[in-house]
Amino acid sequence: MYKNLFALRSIHAFEPTIKENIAKLEEKFVDHKKSKEPINLSHEYRVLTADTITTYIGLGPSPLLDDGNLGKSYRKYARIVTETSVLVRHFPLIALFRLLPPWMVTTISSEFSILKNHLDTLRIQVELAYNGKVKRQNNPASTMIDGIVGNERHSGISLNEITEEALILEGAGTDSTGQALECATFYILNNPDVTRRLKTELAEAIPNPEEIPPLPKLKELKFFTAVINESLRVCSPASSRFPRVNENYPTEYKGWVIPASNKVYSDVKDG
């Protein structure tokens, strides 16, 4: 399912929506510049990524970029999800709060109540999108939900399972991507030489800022691509080490032989 969803052809087909959302964020930057108000990039990047991934999942356009306060209530929710996920990882039984009635969840924790309300809303959105797609199964798959409905390989998947998949994508595509953008911006601006070289290359490749080249053309920019790759290396939002597994054959590394199927954990910077 994810293989097709994140294939290059799928991302290229989604490019107009990405550019549209970036243009909306750019308008926010211009407004801030005119008003001379400081910009909370941490907040605004996550609004951009939330709108983008929500549409990519197939739940319809998210209104956060059009919101006057840039979805501050959603930003609070996203932070709760991040903090709660750590608790659930170590204490899995906490996840059962979703089965409790709303009044009980509110009594236990106001933050869990916010999370449960979002999960319930997300399930309704998934159900509406799912039912809408059922009526147009002949359309080419372009979103996560499109790729599930009408696909024989996923014919037995339930709405609850689709909701869980949507939640995973929403979280992974919002906070992690927003944090990577935030961190990359800091390192770029904090290094004058990198800033200068990047601006020079982009100015030569994009003489008219109103006409951004398609993604395949942007990938041909060597320094721009190098900056992106280095940013992803040092700005990974993951708080734990990454497991690497070769299930097919033993791996030789610096004189060591690692048997097949053995997990090897590495730091983000080395991964």
Short mmCIF file of C-alpha atoms in Angstrom, two decimals:
data_model
loop_
_atom_site.label_atom_id
_atom_site.label_comp_id
_atom_site.label_asym_id
_atom_site.label_seq_id
_atom_site.Cartn_x
_atom_site.Cartn_y
_atom_site.Cartn_z
CA MET A 1 0.00 0.00 0.00
CA TYR A 2 2.72 2.48 1.03
CA LYS A 3 4.95 1.37 -1.84
CA ASN A 4 2.60 2.88 -4.41
CA LEU A 5 1.60 5.79 -2.17
CA PHE A 6 5.17 7.08 -1.88
CA ALA A 7 6.32 6.12 -5.36
CA LEU A 8 7.83 9.02 -7.30
CA ARG A 9 4.95 9.07 -9.79
CA SER A 10 2.44 9.48 -6.93
CA ILE A 11 4.42 12.32 -5.36
CA HIS A 12 4.81 14.05 -8.74
CA ALA A 13 1.06 13.79 -9.30
CA PHE A 14 0.53 15.44 -5.91
CA GLU A 15 2.94 18.27 -6.70
CA PRO A 16 0.24 20.90 -7.52
CA THR A 17 -1.25 20.51 -4.03
CA ILE A 18 2.19 20.80 -2.42
CA LYS A 19 2.91 24.01 -4.35
CA GLU A 20 -0.53 25.40 -3.50
CA ASN A 21 0.06 24.86 0.22
CA ILE A 22 3.55 26.39 0.05
CA ALA A 23 2.08 29.44 -1.70
CA LYS A 24 -0.44 29.82 1.15
CA LEU A 25 2.36 29.67 3.71
CA GLU A 26 4.33 32.22 1.71
CA GLU A 27 1.35 34.58 1.97
CA LYS A 28 1.48 34.18 5.75
CA PHE A 29 5.17 35.11 5.71
CA VAL A 30 4.41 38.25 3.67
CA ASP A 31 1.68 39.24 6.14
CA HIS A 32 4.10 38.80 9.04
CA LYS A 33 6.70 40.90 7.26
CA LYS A 34 4.22 43.74 6.71
CA SER A 35 3.02 43.66 10.30
CA LYS A 36 6.59 43.15 11.60
CA GLU A 37 5.32 40.38 13.85
CA PRO A 38 7.75 37.55 14.67
CA ILE A 39 7.14 34.20 12.96
CA ASN A 40 6.88 30.97 14.89
CA LEU A 41 8.35 28.69 12.21
CA SER A 42 7.91 25.64 14.40
CA HIS A 43 4.18 26.27 14.41
CA GLU A 44 3.76 27.33 10.80
CA TYR A 45 5.81 24.52 9.29
CA ARG A 46 3.61 21.99 11.08
CA VAL A 47 0.47 23.65 9.80
CA LEU A 48 1.90 23.29 6.27
CA THR A 49 2.77 19.63 6.75
CA ALA A 50 -0.56 18.83 8.45
CA ASP A 51 -2.58 20.27 5.57
CA THR A 52 -0.44 18.46 3.02
CA ILE A 53 -0.44 14.98 4.56
CA THR A 54 -4.15 15.13 5.42
CA THR A 55 -4.99 15.72 1.77
CA TYR A 56 -2.53 13.02 0.69
CA ILE A 57 -4.22 10.48 2.96
CA GLY A 58 -7.48 11.22 1.16
CA LEU A 59 -9.44 13.00 3.89
CA GLY A 60 -10.01 16.11 1.82
CA PRO A 61 -8.35 19.51 2.16
CA SER A 62 -7.43 20.55 5.70
CA PRO A 63 -8.26 24.17 6.58
CA LEU A 64 -5.32 24.97 8.84
CA LEU A 65 -3.46 27.22 6.37
CA ASP A 66 -6.68 29.18 5.86
CA ASP A 67 -7.26 29.47 9.60
CA GLY A 68 -6.74 32.92 11.09
CA ASN A 69 -4.76 31.55 14.04
CA LEU A 70 -2.96 28.96 11.89
CA GLY A 71 -4.59 26.04 13.67
CA LYS A 72 -3.20 26.66 17.15
CA SER A 73 -5.66 24.17 18.64
CA TYR A 74 -4.36 21.49 16.25
CA ARG A 75 -0.79 22.38 17.18
CA LYS A 76 -1.67 21.68 20.80
CA TYR A 77 -3.18 18.35 19.78
CA ALA A 78 -0.08 17.42 17.78
CA ARG A 79 2.12 18.07 20.82
CA ILE A 80 -0.16 15.90 22.97
CA VAL A 81 0.11 13.07 20.43
CA THR A 82 3.90 13.29 20.46
CA GLU A 83 4.09 13.21 24.25
CA THR A 84 1.43 10.50 24.61
CA SER A 85 3.10 8.21 22.06
CA VAL A 86 6.14 7.96 24.35
CA LEU A 87 3.94 6.86 27.24
CA VAL A 88 2.08 4.34 25.10
CA ARG A 89 5.37 2.87 23.87
CA HIS A 90 6.41 2.05 27.43
CA PHE A 91 2.94 1.39 28.84
CA PRO A 92 0.85 -0.15 26.00
CA LEU A 93 -2.25 -0.58 28.15
CA ILE A 94 -2.68 3.21 28.18
CA ALA A 95 -3.85 2.94 24.55
CA LEU A 96 -7.05 1.31 25.84
CA PHE A 97 -8.34 4.76 26.84
CA ARG A 98 -9.80 4.94 23.33
CA LEU A 99 -12.34 2.29 24.34
CA LEU A 100 -13.62 4.31 27.30
CA PRO A 101 -16.64 6.64 27.11
CA PRO A 102 -15.77 10.34 26.59
CA TRP A 103 -16.88 11.46 30.08
CA MET A 104 -14.55 8.94 31.71
CA VAL A 105 -11.60 9.94 29.53
CA THR A 106 -12.20 13.62 30.39
CA THR A 107 -12.23 12.73 34.11
CA ILE A 108 -8.93 10.86 33.79
CA SER A 109 -7.09 13.44 31.69
CA SER A 110 -8.12 16.51 29.73
CA GLU A 111 -5.25 15.87 27.31
CA PHE A 112 -6.38 12.30 26.66
CA SER A 113 -9.84 13.73 26.06
CA ILE A 114 -8.49 16.03 23.32
CA LEU A 115 -6.73 13.04 21.76
CA LYS A 116 -9.81 10.81 21.89
CA ASN A 117 -11.99 13.51 20.31
CA HIS A 118 -9.52 13.83 17.45
CA LEU A 119 -9.39 10.06 16.95
CA ASP A 120 -13.20 9.88 16.85
CA THR A 121 -13.30 12.74 14.33
CA LEU A 122 -10.61 11.08 12.24
CA ARG A 123 -12.60 7.85 12.09
CA ILE A 124 -15.65 9.77 10.84
CA GLN A 125 -13.51 11.44 8.16
CA VAL A 126 -12.10 8.06 7.10
CA GLU A 127 -15.57 6.55 6.92
CA LEU A 128 -16.88 9.42 4.76
CA ALA A 129 -13.86 9.21 2.46
CA TYR A 130 -14.12 5.41 2.32
CA ASN A 131 -17.81 5.46 1.42
CA GLY A 132 -17.23 8.17 -1.16
CA LYS A 133 -14.46 6.15 -2.79
CA VAL A 134 -16.60 3.00 -2.89
CA LYS A 135 -18.94 4.83 -5.25
CA ARG A 136 -16.10 5.67 -7.64
CA GLN A 137 -13.86 2.59 -7.50
CA ASN A 138 -12.91 2.93 -11.15
CA ASN A 139 -10.97 6.14 -10.49
CA PRO A 140 -7.16 5.76 -10.49
CA ALA A 141 -5.64 5.41 -7.03
CA SER A 142 -4.01 8.63 -5.82
CA THR A 143 -4.39 8.65 -2.03
CA MET A 144 -4.05 6.13 0.77
CA ILE A 145 -7.78 5.52 0.87
CA ASP A 146 -7.94 5.29 -2.94
CA GLY A 147 -5.26 2.61 -2.78
CA ILE A 148 -7.21 0.53 -0.27
CA VAL A 149 -10.76 0.64 -1.58
CA GLY A 150 -11.32 -1.72 -4.48
CA ASN A 151 -7.89 -3.31 -4.04
CA GLU A 152 -8.23 -7.08 -3.64
CA ARG A 153 -5.05 -7.28 -1.55
CA HIS A 154 -6.69 -5.05 1.09
CA SER A 155 -10.28 -6.25 0.71
CA GLY A 156 -10.42 -7.54 4.29
CA ILE A 157 -9.16 -4.37 5.97
CA SER A 158 -11.63 -2.76 8.38
CA LEU A 159 -12.46 0.92 8.91
CA ASN A 160 -10.70 0.80 12.26
CA GLU A 161 -7.54 -0.46 10.57
CA ILE A 162 -7.74 2.24 7.92
CA THR A 163 -8.18 4.82 10.68
CA GLU A 164 -5.07 3.51 12.43
CA GLU A 165 -3.10 3.75 9.18
CA ALA A 166 -4.41 7.29 8.63
CA LEU A 167 -3.38 8.26 12.17
CA ILE A 168 0.14 6.90 11.66
CA LEU A 169 0.55 8.80 8.40
CA GLU A 170 -0.94 11.96 9.89
CA GLY A 171 1.47 11.91 12.82
CA ALA A 172 4.53 10.91 10.80
CA GLY A 173 3.79 13.42 8.06
CA THR A 174 3.04 16.34 10.38
CA ASP A 175 5.34 16.62 13.36
CA SER A 176 8.38 14.79 12.01
CA THR A 177 8.36 16.63 8.67
CA GLY A 178 7.69 19.98 10.37
CA GLN A 179 10.57 19.44 12.76
CA ALA A 180 12.92 18.53 9.90
CA LEU A 181 11.98 21.76 8.08
CA GLU A 182 12.43 23.78 11.26
CA CYS A 183 15.83 22.29 12.02
CA ALA A 184 17.02 22.58 8.41
CA THR A 185 16.07 26.26 8.32
CA PHE A 186 18.15 26.93 11.43
CA TYR A 187 21.28 25.23 10.10
CA ILE A 188 21.01 26.86 6.68
CA LEU A 189 20.59 30.36 8.10
CA ASN A 190 23.25 29.73 10.73
CA ASN A 191 25.82 28.96 8.03
CA PRO A 192 26.35 32.05 5.82
CA ASP A 193 28.38 30.14 3.23
CA VAL A 194 25.68 27.50 2.79
CA THR A 195 23.01 30.21 2.63
CA ARG A 196 24.94 32.11 -0.04
CA ARG A 197 25.67 29.06 -2.21
CA LEU A 198 22.09 27.83 -1.92
CA LYS A 199 20.62 31.21 -2.85
CA THR A 200 22.97 31.50 -5.83
CA GLU A 201 22.06 28.08 -7.21
CA LEU A 202 18.32 28.61 -6.73
CA ALA A 203 18.41 32.09 -8.28
CA GLU A 204 20.11 30.72 -11.39
CA ALA A 205 17.72 27.77 -11.68
CA ILE A 206 14.57 29.78 -10.87
CA PRO A 207 14.86 33.22 -12.50
CA ASN A 208 11.12 33.76 -12.02
CA PRO A 209 9.97 32.92 -8.45
CA GLU A 210 6.40 32.73 -9.75
CA GLU A 211 7.30 29.73 -11.91
CA ILE A 212 8.81 27.00 -9.74
CA PRO A 213 10.25 24.13 -11.82
CA PRO A 214 8.75 20.64 -11.35
CA LEU A 215 10.29 18.32 -8.77
CA PRO A 216 12.35 16.27 -11.27
CA LYS A 217 14.09 19.50 -12.37
CA LEU A 218 14.73 20.60 -8.78
CA LYS A 219 16.36 17.24 -8.07
CA GLU A 220 18.99 18.07 -10.70
CA LEU A 221 20.29 20.95 -8.53
CA LYS A 222 23.33 19.36 -6.90
CA PHE A 223 23.93 21.71 -3.97
CA PHE A 224 20.21 22.03 -3.23
CA THR A 225 19.90 18.23 -3.17
CA ALA A 226 22.99 17.94 -0.97
CA VAL A 227 21.53 20.44 1.52
CA ILE A 228 18.28 18.45 1.68
CA ASN A 229 20.09 15.14 2.21
CA GLU A 230 22.37 16.60 4.89
CA SER A 231 19.38 18.24 6.60
CA LEU A 232 17.55 14.92 6.74
CA ARG A 233 20.66 13.28 8.17
CA VAL A 234 21.22 15.73 11.04
CA CYS A 235 17.63 16.86 11.57
CA SER A 236 15.85 13.54 11.97
CA PRO A 237 13.03 13.97 14.53
CA ALA A 238 13.31 10.40 15.80
CA SER A 239 14.22 10.24 19.48
CA SER A 240 15.52 6.67 19.40
CA ARG A 241 18.06 4.66 17.47
CA PHE A 242 17.12 3.15 14.12
CA PRO A 243 17.09 -0.65 13.74
CA ARG A 244 18.56 -2.04 10.54
CA VAL A 245 17.86 -5.63 9.48
CA ASN A 246 19.19 -7.66 6.56
CA GLU A 247 16.95 -10.72 6.41
CA ASN A 248 18.51 -12.23 3.28
CA TYR A 249 22.16 -12.87 4.10
CA PRO A 250 24.92 -12.06 6.65
CA THR A 251 26.38 -8.56 6.58
CA GLU A 252 30.10 -7.84 6.83
CA TYR A 253 31.03 -4.56 8.51
CA LYS A 254 34.54 -3.52 9.55
CA GLY A 255 35.67 -7.10 10.08
CA TRP A 256 32.50 -8.15 11.88
CA VAL A 257 30.00 -10.63 10.43
CA ILE A 258 26.40 -9.89 11.41
CA PRO A 259 24.09 -12.92 10.91
CA ALA A 260 21.00 -12.52 8.77
CA SER A 261 17.85 -11.26 10.55
CA ASN A 262 19.86 -9.74 13.41
CA LYS A 263 18.90 -6.17 14.29
CA VAL A 264 21.63 -3.56 14.34
CA TYR A 265 20.89 -0.21 15.95
CA SER A 266 22.65 2.96 14.86
CA ASP A 267 22.52 6.61 15.84
CA VAL A 268 20.55 8.91 13.56
CA LYS A 269 23.70 10.64 12.29
CA ASP A 270 25.18 7.27 11.31
CA GLY A 271 21.96 5.77 9.92
#
